CSV table of C-alpha atoms and ligand atoms in Angstrom, one decimal:
chain,number,residue,atom,x,y,z
A,4,MET,CA,-147.6,47.9,0.5
A,5,ARG,CA,-146.2,51.0,-0.9
A,6,PRO,CA,-144.1,52.0,2.1
A,7,VAL,CA,-142.9,48.5,2.3
A,8,ALA,CA,-142.1,48.5,-1.3
A,9,ALA,CA,-140.4,51.8,-0.9
A,10,ILE,CA,-138.4,50.5,2.0
A,11,SER,CA,-137.6,47.4,0.1
A,12,GLY,CA,-136.5,49.6,-2.8
A,13,VAL,CA,-134.4,51.7,-0.5
A,14,LEU,CA,-132.9,48.7,1.1
A,15,ALA,CA,-132.2,47.2,-2.3
A,16,LEU,CA,-130.5,50.4,-3.3
A,17,LEU,CA,-128.6,50.5,0.0
A,18,ALA,CA,-127.5,46.9,-0.6
A,19,VAL,CA,-126.3,47.7,-4.1
A,20,ALA,CA,-124.6,50.8,-2.7
A,21,VAL,CA,-123.0,48.7,0.0
A,22,VAL,CA,-121.9,46.1,-2.6
A,23,VAL,CA,-120.5,48.9,-4.9
A,24,VAL,CA,-118.8,50.6,-2.0
A,25,ALA,CA,-117.5,47.3,-0.7
A,26,THR,CA,-116.4,46.3,-4.2
A,27,GLY,CA,-114.9,49.7,-4.7
A,28,LEU,CA,-113.0,49.4,-1.4
A,29,ALA,CA,-112.0,45.8,-2.1
A,30,GLN,CA,-110.9,46.5,-5.7
A,31,PRO,CA,-108.1,48.8,-5.0
A,32,ALA,CA,-107.1,46.6,-2.0
A,33,ARG,CA,-106.7,43.7,-4.4
A,34,GLN,CA,-105.1,45.6,-7.2
A,35,ALA,CA,-102.9,48.1,-5.6
A,36,PRO,CA,-99.7,46.8,-4.3
A,37,LEU,CA,-99.1,46.9,-0.7
A,38,PRO,CA,-97.5,50.2,0.2
A,39,PRO,CA,-93.9,49.6,-0.5
A,40,ALA,CA,-91.9,48.9,2.6
A,41,PRO,CA,-89.1,51.3,2.9
A,42,ALA,CA,-86.2,49.8,0.9
A,43,PRO,CA,-83.2,49.2,3.1
A,44,LEU,CA,-80.4,51.4,2.3
A,45,PRO,CA,-77.7,49.4,0.5
A,46,VAL,CA,-74.9,48.6,2.8
A,47,PRO,CA,-71.8,48.0,0.8
A,48,ALA,CA,-70.0,44.9,1.9
A,49,THR,CA,-66.7,46.6,1.4
A,50,PRO,CA,-65.8,50.3,1.4
A,51,PRO,CA,-66.5,52.0,-1.9
A,52,PRO,CA,-63.8,51.1,-4.3
A,53,ALA,CA,-63.2,54.6,-5.3
A,54,ALA,CA,-62.2,55.4,-1.8
A,55,ALA,CA,-60.3,52.2,-1.0
A,56,ALA,CA,-58.6,51.3,-4.3
A,57,PRO,CA,-55.1,52.5,-4.7
A,58,ALA,CA,-54.5,55.0,-7.3
A,59,PRO,CA,-53.8,53.4,-10.7
A,60,ARG,CA,-50.2,52.8,-11.3
A,61,PRO,CA,-48.8,55.9,-13.0
A,62,VAL,CA,-47.5,55.3,-16.5
A,63,PRO,CA,-44.3,57.2,-16.9
A,64,PRO,CA,-44.3,60.0,-19.5
A,65,ALA,CA,-42.3,59.3,-22.6
A,66,VAL,CA,-39.7,61.9,-22.1
A,67,ALA,CA,-39.4,62.7,-18.4
A,68,ARG,CA,-37.4,60.4,-16.2
A,69,PRO,CA,-39.9,59.1,-13.8
A,70,ALA,CA,-39.0,57.8,-10.4
A,71,PRO,CA,-39.7,54.1,-10.1
A,72,VAL,CA,-42.9,53.1,-8.3
A,73,ALA,CA,-42.1,52.7,-4.6
A,74,PRO,CA,-42.8,49.2,-3.4
A,75,THR,CA,-44.8,48.7,-0.2
A,76,GLY,CA,-42.2,46.4,1.2
A,77,PRO,CA,-39.1,44.5,0.3
A,78,SER,CA,-39.1,42.9,-3.1
A,79,ARG,CA,-39.5,39.1,-3.0
A,80,ALA,CA,-38.7,36.6,-5.7
A,81,ILE,CA,-41.1,33.7,-5.0
A,82,GLY,CA,-40.5,30.3,-6.5
A,83,ARG,CA,-38.2,29.8,-9.4
A,84,PRO,CA,-37.4,32.0,-12.4
A,85,TRP,CA,-39.3,29.5,-14.6
A,86,ALA,CA,-42.2,28.9,-12.1
A,87,GLY,CA,-42.6,31.8,-9.8
A,88,ARG,CA,-44.0,35.2,-9.1
A,89,LEU,CA,-42.9,38.6,-7.9
A,90,VAL,CA,-44.0,40.4,-4.7
A,91,ASN,CA,-43.5,44.1,-4.3
A,92,GLY,CA,-41.7,44.4,-7.6
A,93,VAL,CA,-40.2,47.7,-8.8
A,94,GLN,CA,-40.8,49.1,-12.2
A,95,LEU,CA,-37.8,49.8,-14.4
A,96,PRO,CA,-38.0,53.4,-15.6
A,97,GLU,CA,-38.5,53.4,-19.4
A,98,VAL,CA,-35.6,55.8,-20.0
A,99,THR,CA,-32.6,57.1,-18.1
A,100,ALA,CA,-29.2,58.6,-19.1
A,101,ASP,CA,-27.8,55.0,-19.1
A,102,TRP,CA,-30.6,53.0,-20.8
A,103,LEU,CA,-33.6,52.9,-22.9
A,104,THR,CA,-36.2,50.1,-22.8
A,105,TRP,CA,-36.9,48.0,-25.9
A,106,ASP,CA,-40.1,46.2,-26.6
A,107,PRO,CA,-39.0,42.9,-28.2
A,108,VAL,CA,-42.5,42.2,-29.6
A,109,LEU,CA,-43.4,45.6,-31.0
A,110,LYS,CA,-39.8,46.2,-31.8
A,111,GLN,CA,-39.8,49.8,-30.5
A,112,ILE,CA,-38.6,52.1,-27.7
A,113,PRO,CA,-39.9,52.1,-25.0
A,114,ASN,CA,-40.9,48.7,-23.7
A,115,ARG,CA,-44.5,48.6,-22.4
A,116,PRO,CA,-44.9,49.3,-18.6
A,117,GLU,CA,-46.3,45.8,-17.8
A,118,ARG,CA,-43.1,44.1,-19.2
A,119,ARG,CA,-40.5,45.7,-17.0
A,120,TRP,CA,-40.9,44.8,-13.3
A,121,GLY,CA,-38.2,43.3,-11.2
A,122,THR,CA,-36.9,42.9,-7.7
A,123,ALA,CA,-35.3,46.0,-6.3
A,124,LYS,CA,-32.0,44.1,-6.3
A,125,LEU,CA,-32.3,43.5,-10.1
A,126,LEU,CA,-32.9,47.2,-10.7
A,127,ARG,CA,-29.9,48.1,-8.4
A,128,THR,CA,-27.7,45.7,-10.4
A,129,LEU,CA,-28.8,47.2,-13.8
A,130,ARG,CA,-28.3,50.7,-12.5
A,131,ALA,CA,-24.8,50.0,-11.1
A,132,VAL,CA,-23.6,48.0,-14.1
A,133,LEU,CA,-24.9,50.5,-16.7
A,134,ALA,CA,-23.6,53.5,-14.8
A,135,GLY,CA,-20.1,51.9,-14.6
A,136,TYR,CA,-20.3,51.0,-18.3
A,137,HIS,CA,-21.0,54.6,-19.2
A,138,ARG,CA,-18.2,55.9,-16.9
A,139,ALA,CA,-15.8,53.6,-18.8
A,140,HIS,CA,-17.3,54.5,-22.2
A,141,PRO,CA,-18.6,58.1,-21.9
A,142,HIS,CA,-19.4,58.2,-25.6
A,143,ALA,CA,-21.3,55.0,-25.8
A,144,LEU,CA,-25.0,55.2,-26.4
A,145,GLN,CA,-27.7,54.2,-23.9
A,146,VAL,CA,-28.0,50.4,-23.6
A,147,LEU,CA,-31.3,48.8,-24.6
A,148,ILE,CA,-33.0,46.8,-21.8
A,149,GLY,CA,-35.8,44.5,-22.9
A,150,ASP,CA,-38.2,42.4,-20.8
A,151,LEU,CA,-37.9,41.9,-17.1
A,152,SER,CA,-41.0,40.3,-15.5
A,153,ARG,CA,-44.7,41.2,-15.4
A,154,PRO,CA,-46.0,43.3,-12.5
A,155,GLN,CA,-46.7,40.3,-10.3
A,156,GLY,CA,-44.4,38.0,-12.2
A,157,GLY,CA,-45.8,34.7,-13.3
A,158,ILE,CA,-46.0,33.2,-16.8
A,159,PHE,CA,-44.4,35.3,-19.5
A,160,ASP,CA,-44.6,33.0,-22.5
A,161,ASN,CA,-45.6,33.5,-26.1
A,162,ARG,CA,-49.1,34.4,-25.0
A,163,PHE,CA,-47.6,37.8,-24.3
A,164,GLY,CA,-46.1,38.0,-27.8
A,165,GLY,CA,-43.0,37.0,-29.7
A,166,LEU,CA,-41.2,33.9,-28.6
A,167,GLY,CA,-42.0,34.6,-25.0
A,168,HIS,CA,-39.9,33.6,-22.1
A,169,GLY,CA,-39.6,30.3,-20.3
A,170,SER,CA,-38.3,32.2,-17.2
A,171,HIS,CA,-38.6,35.9,-16.4
A,172,GLN,CA,-41.2,34.9,-13.8
A,173,ASN,CA,-39.9,36.2,-10.4
A,174,GLY,CA,-38.1,39.5,-11.0
A,175,LEU,CA,-34.6,38.0,-11.3
A,176,ASP,CA,-34.2,38.1,-15.1
A,177,ALA,CA,-33.4,40.9,-17.5
A,178,ASP,CA,-32.7,41.0,-21.2
A,179,VAL,CA,-29.9,43.4,-22.2
A,180,TYR,CA,-29.3,44.1,-25.9
A,181,TYR,CA,-25.9,44.1,-27.3
A,182,PRO,CA,-24.6,47.6,-28.5
A,183,ARG,CA,-24.5,47.8,-32.3
A,184,ARG,CA,-21.5,48.8,-34.4
A,185,ASP,CA,-23.6,51.2,-36.4
A,186,GLY,CA,-24.9,53.0,-33.3
A,187,ARG,CA,-28.5,52.4,-34.1
A,188,LEU,CA,-30.7,52.1,-31.1
A,189,ARG,CA,-32.5,48.8,-31.9
A,190,ALA,CA,-31.8,45.1,-31.5
A,191,ALA,CA,-29.2,43.7,-33.8
A,192,ASN,CA,-30.6,41.6,-36.6
A,193,ARG,CA,-27.4,39.7,-37.2
A,194,PRO,CA,-24.4,38.9,-35.0
A,195,ASP,CA,-22.0,40.9,-37.3
A,196,GLN,CA,-23.9,44.0,-36.3
A,197,VAL,CA,-22.9,43.6,-32.6
A,198,GLU,CA,-20.1,45.8,-31.2
A,199,ARG,CA,-18.4,42.9,-29.6
A,200,ALA,CA,-15.9,44.7,-27.4
A,201,LEU,CA,-18.7,46.8,-25.8
A,202,ALA,CA,-20.9,43.7,-25.5
A,203,GLN,CA,-18.1,41.8,-23.9
A,204,ASP,CA,-17.5,44.6,-21.4
A,205,LEU,CA,-21.2,44.5,-20.4
A,206,VAL,CA,-21.0,40.7,-19.9
A,207,ASP,CA,-17.8,41.2,-17.8
A,208,ARG,CA,-19.5,43.8,-15.7
A,209,PHE,CA,-22.6,41.7,-15.0
A,210,VAL,CA,-20.3,38.8,-14.0
A,211,ALA,CA,-18.4,41.1,-11.7
A,212,ALA,CA,-21.7,42.4,-10.2
A,213,GLY,CA,-22.4,38.8,-9.1
A,214,ALA,CA,-24.9,37.7,-11.7
A,215,GLN,CA,-25.8,34.0,-11.3
A,216,PHE,CA,-25.9,33.5,-15.1
A,217,VAL,CA,-25.4,35.6,-18.2
A,218,PHE,CA,-26.8,33.7,-21.2
A,219,VAL,CA,-25.2,34.8,-24.6
A,220,GLY,CA,-25.8,33.8,-28.2
A,221,THR,CA,-24.2,31.0,-30.2
A,222,ARG,CA,-22.7,33.4,-32.8
A,223,VAL,CA,-21.6,36.5,-31.0
A,224,GLY,CA,-18.3,35.2,-29.6
A,225,LEU,CA,-18.8,36.4,-26.0
A,226,ARG,CA,-16.9,34.7,-23.2
A,227,GLY,CA,-16.7,34.5,-19.4
A,228,PRO,CA,-16.5,32.0,-16.5
A,229,ARG,CA,-18.2,28.9,-17.7
A,230,ARG,CA,-20.3,28.5,-14.6
A,231,VAL,CA,-21.8,32.0,-15.3
A,232,VAL,CA,-21.6,32.8,-18.9
A,233,GLN,CA,-23.4,30.2,-20.9
A,234,VAL,CA,-24.0,30.0,-24.7
A,235,ILE,CA,-27.6,29.2,-25.6
A,236,PRO,CA,-29.8,29.6,-28.7
A,237,HIS,CA,-31.9,32.7,-29.4
A,238,HIS,CA,-29.5,35.1,-27.7
A,239,ASN,CA,-27.6,36.6,-30.7
A,240,ASP,CA,-29.1,40.0,-30.2
A,241,HIS,CA,-29.3,40.1,-26.4
A,242,MET,CA,-27.8,38.7,-23.2
A,243,HIS,CA,-30.1,37.4,-20.6
A,244,VAL,CA,-28.9,38.3,-17.1
A,245,ARG,CA,-30.1,36.4,-14.1
A,246,ILE,CA,-29.3,37.5,-10.6
A,247,LEU,CA,-29.5,35.5,-7.3
A,248,PRO,CA,-32.6,36.1,-5.2
A,249,PRO,CA,-32.5,39.0,-2.7
A,250,ARG,CA,-31.6,37.8,0.8
A,251,GLY,CA,-34.7,36.6,2.6
A,252,THR,CA,-36.6,35.2,-0.3
B,303,ZN,ZN1,-34.4,36.6,-21.2
């Protein structure tokens, strides 16, 4: 019986060992996660933005005279000035020999970059009129230009500060401030601060340049052809110039 018992004991030990080994083998198999499948390399749906995105629009330095941002195609005034947008707009430089830009909300020079975009035609008109004005009045100060349109046009109402604009949506509108009698480079607070002769000369030049409308204030006494020069409220410190759309838009 002893050998049998010994064999039985050995078998029992072997059985325990087998169970232990089996358990030991099974345990890690249950607990350890499956060997991780090699993760697929992320494939970007689009090229990396750093490589594809255009360089951020340069903000012109305060003193230098930056070149306007070159459009990628002809400027297009889409829709109407009061319900439209601007494609391939051009940024009005914040300062040149002929003008400074005026922020009508912060009431300071220069105007913010995102408030001075227009069609190339609008910028050509401003350049030509203000260059002619300074040839005629070499001692006159730079003229203040206020808001044009936003970079892609669209709504420019009081959510963007101040009274906002009902129009100025498609790159055809520009606010031009009347020169002041005291020579200060800021918007006139009262009509009697406006140098009327110089302001009238500016109105005449925009009319001669083919402006569709020049809106002027009720108390500044500025005149012109009735179909173009129109008197409306809220324009006693600036004229609002609207040009016709560029050909093809
Ligand atoms: Zn305006």
